[in-house]
C-alpha cells in the first residue's frame, strides 16, 4: 500500500491508526480533566511511531517537508521513559541534522533530556500536556525542547 515511509504494508496503516485513535482518546479524556491510562509498551510504540514519521518527513528536500524546521546542526534530545520493563524501547535519542531528523533507541547525554512515563512522553510529544508539569523532568536546554514542540505539529 502507499505510505510516506519505507514500510509499504497494511500494518503501517494499522499502527498509524492505533496511535492516532489513542491520541484522540487522550484528547477526550483530557477535556474532562483526566490523563487516562495506557499500557507502557503501547505508549512507547506511539513515541517511536511519532519519531519515525518526523524522521521520514523532516528532510528539507522531502516532497512534503512538514518538519523541515526540526533540522538542525547537531542538537540532541533524549526522551527517557521511566516505566519499569521497557528497557531500550523506552529510550529515544534524537539528532537534529542539516539533512533531517535521525533517532535511535539509545541512552546517552543530550542537549535536553525529558523524563517521564511513556504515556507522559507521548502526551508531551503530541503537545497534549506541557513538559513543565511537576511529574515530568526536563534537564538541559529547555529552549531546544520548546522549539521542537513548536515545530512538530501535523
PDB file of C-alpha atoms in Angstrom:
ATOM      1  CA  UNK A   1       0.000   0.000   0.000  1.00  0.00           C
ATOM      2  CA  UNK A   2       1.046   3.610  -0.438  1.00  0.00           C
ATOM      3  CA  UNK A   3       2.683   5.231   2.594  1.00  0.00           C
ATOM      4  CA  UNK A   4       5.101   8.091   3.124  1.00  0.00           C
ATOM      5  CA  UNK A   5       7.575   5.704   4.749  1.00  0.00           C
ATOM      6  CA  UNK A   6       9.692   2.779   3.656  1.00  0.00           C
ATOM      7  CA  UNK A   7       7.066   0.425   5.140  1.00  0.00           C
ATOM      8  CA  UNK A   8       4.508  -0.241   2.399  1.00  0.00           C
ATOM      9  CA  UNK A   9       2.480  -2.835   4.278  1.00  0.00           C
ATOM     10  CA  UNK A  10      -1.078  -2.611   5.549  1.00  0.00           C
ATOM     11  CA  UNK A  11       0.496  -2.939   9.009  1.00  0.00           C
ATOM     12  CA  UNK A  12       1.884   0.588   8.606  1.00  0.00           C
ATOM     13  CA  UNK A  13      -1.641   1.999   8.489  1.00  0.00           C
ATOM     14  CA  UNK A  14      -2.898  -0.249  11.276  1.00  0.00           C
ATOM     15  CA  UNK A  15      -0.138   1.037  13.563  1.00  0.00           C
ATOM     16  CA  UNK A  16      -0.721   4.650  12.464  1.00  0.00           C
ATOM     17  CA  UNK A  17      -4.475   4.415  13.111  1.00  0.00           C
ATOM     18  CA  UNK A  18      -3.980   2.779  16.529  1.00  0.00           C
ATOM     19  CA  UNK A  19      -1.774   5.662  17.643  1.00  0.00           C
ATOM     20  CA  UNK A  20      -3.934   8.340  16.041  1.00  0.00           C
ATOM     21  CA  UNK A  21      -7.020   6.945  17.772  1.00  0.00           C
ATOM     22  CA  UNK A  22      -5.122   6.705  21.050  1.00  0.00           C
ATOM     23  CA  UNK A  23      -4.127  10.375  20.922  1.00  0.00           C
ATOM     24  CA  UNK A  24      -7.718  11.406  20.176  1.00  0.00           C
ATOM     25  CA  UNK A  25      -8.886   9.272  23.105  1.00  0.00           C
ATOM     26  CA  UNK A  26      -6.440  11.255  25.239  1.00  0.00           C
ATOM     27  CA  UNK A  27      -7.989  14.459  23.878  1.00  0.00           C
ATOM     28  CA  UNK A  28     -11.415  13.356  25.107  1.00  0.00           C
ATOM     29  CA  UNK A  29     -10.055  12.303  28.499  1.00  0.00           C
ATOM     30  CA  UNK A  30      -8.041  15.495  28.967  1.00  0.00           C
ATOM     31  CA  UNK A  31     -11.150  17.523  28.091  1.00  0.00           C
ATOM     32  CA  UNK A  32     -12.837  16.113  31.211  1.00  0.00           C
ATOM     33  CA  UNK A  33      -9.767  16.520  33.405  1.00  0.00           C
ATOM     34  CA  UNK A  34      -8.274  13.024  33.219  1.00  0.00           C
ATOM     35  CA  UNK A  35      -4.931  11.860  31.816  1.00  0.00           C
ATOM     36  CA  UNK A  36      -6.265   8.351  31.187  1.00  0.00           C
ATOM     37  CA  UNK A  37      -4.090   5.282  31.160  1.00  0.00           C
ATOM     38  CA  UNK A  38      -2.408   3.174  28.527  1.00  0.00           C
ATOM     39  CA  UNK A  39      -0.038   0.216  28.606  1.00  0.00           C
ATOM     40  CA  UNK A  40       3.558   1.397  28.757  1.00  0.00           C
ATOM     41  CA  UNK A  41       4.613  -0.647  25.719  1.00  0.00           C
ATOM     42  CA  UNK A  42       1.805   0.811  23.583  1.00  0.00           C
ATOM     43  CA  UNK A  43       2.680   4.360  24.661  1.00  0.00           C
ATOM     44  CA  UNK A  44       6.369   3.687  23.939  1.00  0.00           C
ATOM     45  CA  UNK A  45       5.480   2.417  20.479  1.00  0.00           C
ATOM     46  CA  UNK A  46       3.460   5.609  19.979  1.00  0.00           C
ATOM     47  CA  UNK A  47       6.557   7.697  20.745  1.00  0.00           C
ATOM     48  CA  UNK A  48       8.592   5.614  18.274  1.00  0.00           C
ATOM     49  CA  UNK A  49       5.863   5.904  15.642  1.00  0.00           C
ATOM     50  CA  UNK A  50       5.759   9.694  16.002  1.00  0.00           C
ATOM     51  CA  UNK A  51       9.552   9.993  15.791  1.00  0.00           C
ATOM     52  CA  UNK A  52       9.583   7.713  12.740  1.00  0.00           C
ATOM     53  CA  UNK A  53       7.065   9.978  10.971  1.00  0.00           C
ATOM     54  CA  UNK A  54       9.094  13.072  11.857  1.00  0.00           C
ATOM     55  CA  UNK A  55      12.342  11.477  10.646  1.00  0.00           C
ATOM     56  CA  UNK A  56      10.715  10.401   7.385  1.00  0.00           C
ATOM     57  CA  UNK A  57       9.201  13.818   6.672  1.00  0.00           C
ATOM     58  CA  UNK A  58      11.898  16.152   8.042  1.00  0.00           C
ATOM     59  CA  UNK A  59      14.472  16.362   5.229  1.00  0.00           C
ATOM     60  CA  UNK A  60      14.226  19.832   3.673  1.00  0.00           C
ATOM     61  CA  UNK A  61      14.134  18.297   0.176  1.00  0.00           C
ATOM     62  CA  UNK A  62      11.269  15.947   1.079  1.00  0.00           C
ATOM     63  CA  UNK A  63       8.170  16.070  -1.116  1.00  0.00           C
ATOM     64  CA  UNK A  64       6.278  17.312   1.968  1.00  0.00           C
ATOM     65  CA  UNK A  65       8.842  18.872   4.330  1.00  0.00           C
ATOM     66  CA  UNK A  66       6.301  19.401   7.121  1.00  0.00           C
ATOM     67  CA  UNK A  67       9.002  19.033   9.775  1.00  0.00           C
ATOM     68  CA  UNK A  68      11.842  20.854   7.971  1.00  0.00           C
ATOM     69  CA  UNK A  69      12.123  23.350  10.861  1.00  0.00           C
ATOM     70  CA  UNK A  70      13.283  20.450  13.032  1.00  0.00           C
ATOM     71  CA  UNK A  71      16.504  20.148  11.061  1.00  0.00           C
ATOM     72  CA  UNK A  72      19.476  21.458  12.971  1.00  0.00           C
ATOM     73  CA  UNK A  73      23.209  21.356  13.310  1.00  0.00           C
ATOM     74  CA  UNK A  74      23.775  18.512  15.728  1.00  0.00           C
ATOM     75  CA  UNK A  75      21.446  19.283  18.632  1.00  0.00           C
ATOM     76  CA  UNK A  76      20.270  16.232  20.549  1.00  0.00           C
ATOM     77  CA  UNK A  77      17.146  15.425  22.519  1.00  0.00           C
ATOM     78  CA  UNK A  78      16.768  12.411  24.783  1.00  0.00           C
ATOM     79  CA  UNK A  79      13.360  11.094  25.787  1.00  0.00           C
ATOM     80  CA  UNK A  80      13.562   8.664  28.697  1.00  0.00           C
ATOM     81  CA  UNK A  81      10.550   6.606  29.787  1.00  0.00           C
ATOM     82  CA  UNK A  82      10.662   5.776  33.479  1.00  0.00           C
ATOM     83  CA  UNK A  83       8.316   2.779  33.251  1.00  0.00           C
ATOM     84  CA  UNK A  84       9.849  -0.450  34.521  1.00  0.00           C
ATOM     85  CA  UNK A  85      10.459  -3.184  31.968  1.00  0.00           C
ATOM     86  CA  UNK A  86      10.671  -1.137  28.758  1.00  0.00           C
ATOM     87  CA  UNK A  87      14.446  -1.443  28.509  1.00  0.00           C
ATOM     88  CA  UNK A  88      15.939   0.141  25.386  1.00  0.00           C
ATOM     89  CA  UNK A  89      12.461   0.560  23.849  1.00  0.00           C
ATOM     90  CA  UNK A  90      11.855   3.264  26.465  1.00  0.00           C
ATOM     91  CA  UNK A  91      14.795   5.414  25.363  1.00  0.00           C
ATOM     92  CA  UNK A  92      14.870   7.665  22.317  1.00  0.00           C
ATOM     93  CA  UNK A  93      17.883   9.725  21.277  1.00  0.00           C
ATOM     94  CA  UNK A  94      17.069  12.284  18.585  1.00  0.00           C
ATOM     95  CA  UNK A  95      19.709  14.032  16.463  1.00  0.00           C
ATOM     96  CA  UNK A  96      18.829  17.211  14.571  1.00  0.00           C
ATOM     97  CA  UNK A  97      21.000  17.281  11.453  1.00  0.00           C
ATOM     98  CA  UNK A  98      21.131  19.572   8.432  1.00  0.00           C
ATOM     99  CA  UNK A  99      19.580  16.828   6.291  1.00  0.00           C
ATOM    100  CA  UNK A 100      16.801  15.840   8.690  1.00  0.00           C
ATOM    101  CA  UNK A 101      15.961  14.239  11.996  1.00  0.00           C
ATOM    102  CA  UNK A 102      17.539  10.921  12.920  1.00  0.00           C
ATOM    103  CA  UNK A 103      16.659   8.923  16.020  1.00  0.00           C
ATOM    104  CA  UNK A 104      17.575   5.667  17.694  1.00  0.00           C
ATOM    105  CA  UNK A 105      16.662   3.677  20.766  1.00  0.00           C
ATOM    106  CA  UNK A 106      19.594   4.727  22.926  1.00  0.00           C
ATOM    107  CA  UNK A 107      20.533   6.273  26.247  1.00  0.00           C
ATOM    108  CA  UNK A 108      23.155   8.991  26.036  1.00  0.00           C
ATOM    109  CA  UNK A 109      23.859  12.536  27.112  1.00  0.00           C
ATOM    110  CA  UNK A 110      21.870  15.104  25.158  1.00  0.00           C
ATOM    111  CA  UNK A 111      21.335  18.844  24.970  1.00  0.00           C
ATOM    112  CA  UNK A 112      17.941  18.300  26.592  1.00  0.00           C
ATOM    113  CA  UNK A 113      16.514  15.244  28.333  1.00  0.00           C
ATOM    114  CA  UNK A 114      12.850  14.692  29.125  1.00  0.00           C
ATOM    115  CA  UNK A 115      11.976  12.028  31.698  1.00  0.00           C
ATOM    116  CA  UNK A 116       8.523  10.699  32.472  1.00  0.00           C
ATOM    117  CA  UNK A 117       6.392   7.665  31.865  1.00  0.00           C
ATOM    118  CA  UNK A 118       5.982   6.575  28.244  1.00  0.00           C
ATOM    119  CA  UNK A 119       2.375   7.765  28.493  1.00  0.00           C
ATOM    120  CA  UNK A 120       3.506  11.223  29.641  1.00  0.00           C
ATOM    121  CA  UNK A 121       6.162  11.424  26.921  1.00  0.00           C
ATOM    122  CA  UNK A 122       3.589  10.510  24.281  1.00  0.00           C
ATOM    123  CA  UNK A 123       1.298  13.271  25.561  1.00  0.00           C
ATOM    124  CA  UNK A 124       4.136  15.825  25.670  1.00  0.00           C
ATOM    125  CA  UNK A 125       5.392  14.958  22.180  1.00  0.00           C
ATOM    126  CA  UNK A 126       1.861  15.231  20.817  1.00  0.00           C
ATOM    127  CA  UNK A 127       1.543  18.594  22.602  1.00  0.00           C
ATOM    128  CA  UNK A 128      -1.372  17.407  24.756  1.00  0.00           C
ATOM    129  CA  UNK A 129       0.275  18.255  28.088  1.00  0.00           C
ATOM    130  CA  UNK A 130       3.040  20.746  28.874  1.00  0.00           C
ATOM    131  CA  UNK A 131       6.507  19.418  29.689  1.00  0.00           C
ATOM    132  CA  UNK A 132       6.713  21.629  32.781  1.00  0.00           C
ATOM    133  CA  UNK A 133       4.351  19.523  34.894  1.00  0.00           C
ATOM    134  CA  UNK A 134       5.771  18.507  38.269  1.00  0.00           C
ATOM    135  CA  UNK A 135       5.757  14.799  37.356  1.00  0.00           C
ATOM    136  CA  UNK A 136       7.872  15.333  34.206  1.00  0.00           C
ATOM    137  CA  UNK A 137      11.576  16.119  34.468  1.00  0.00           C
ATOM    138  CA  UNK A 138      13.300  18.335  31.894  1.00  0.00           C
ATOM    139  CA  UNK A 139      17.088  18.617  32.122  1.00  0.00           C
ATOM    140  CA  UNK A 140      19.180  20.873  29.916  1.00  0.00           C
ATOM    141  CA  UNK A 141      18.221  23.234  27.113  1.00  0.00           C
ATOM    142  CA  UNK A 142      14.510  23.953  27.588  1.00  0.00           C
ATOM    143  CA  UNK A 143      14.530  26.334  24.601  1.00  0.00           C
ATOM    144  CA  UNK A 144      15.526  23.405  22.366  1.00  0.00           C
ATOM    145  CA  UNK A 145      12.582  21.369  23.664  1.00  0.00           C
ATOM    146  CA  UNK A 146      10.243  24.335  23.172  1.00  0.00           C
ATOM    147  CA  UNK A 147      11.450  24.756  19.579  1.00  0.00           C
ATOM    148  CA  UNK A 148      10.981  21.038  18.939  1.00  0.00           C
ATOM    149  CA  UNK A 149       7.427  21.061  20.266  1.00  0.00           C
ATOM    150  CA  UNK A 150       6.509  24.217  18.338  1.00  0.00           C
ATOM    151  CA  UNK A 151       7.617  22.643  15.052  1.00  0.00           C
ATOM    152  CA  UNK A 152       6.412  19.039  15.306  1.00  0.00           C
ATOM    153  CA  UNK A 153       2.716  19.573  14.633  1.00  0.00           C
ATOM    154  CA  UNK A 154       0.928  17.573  11.964  1.00  0.00           C
TER     155      UNK A 154
END
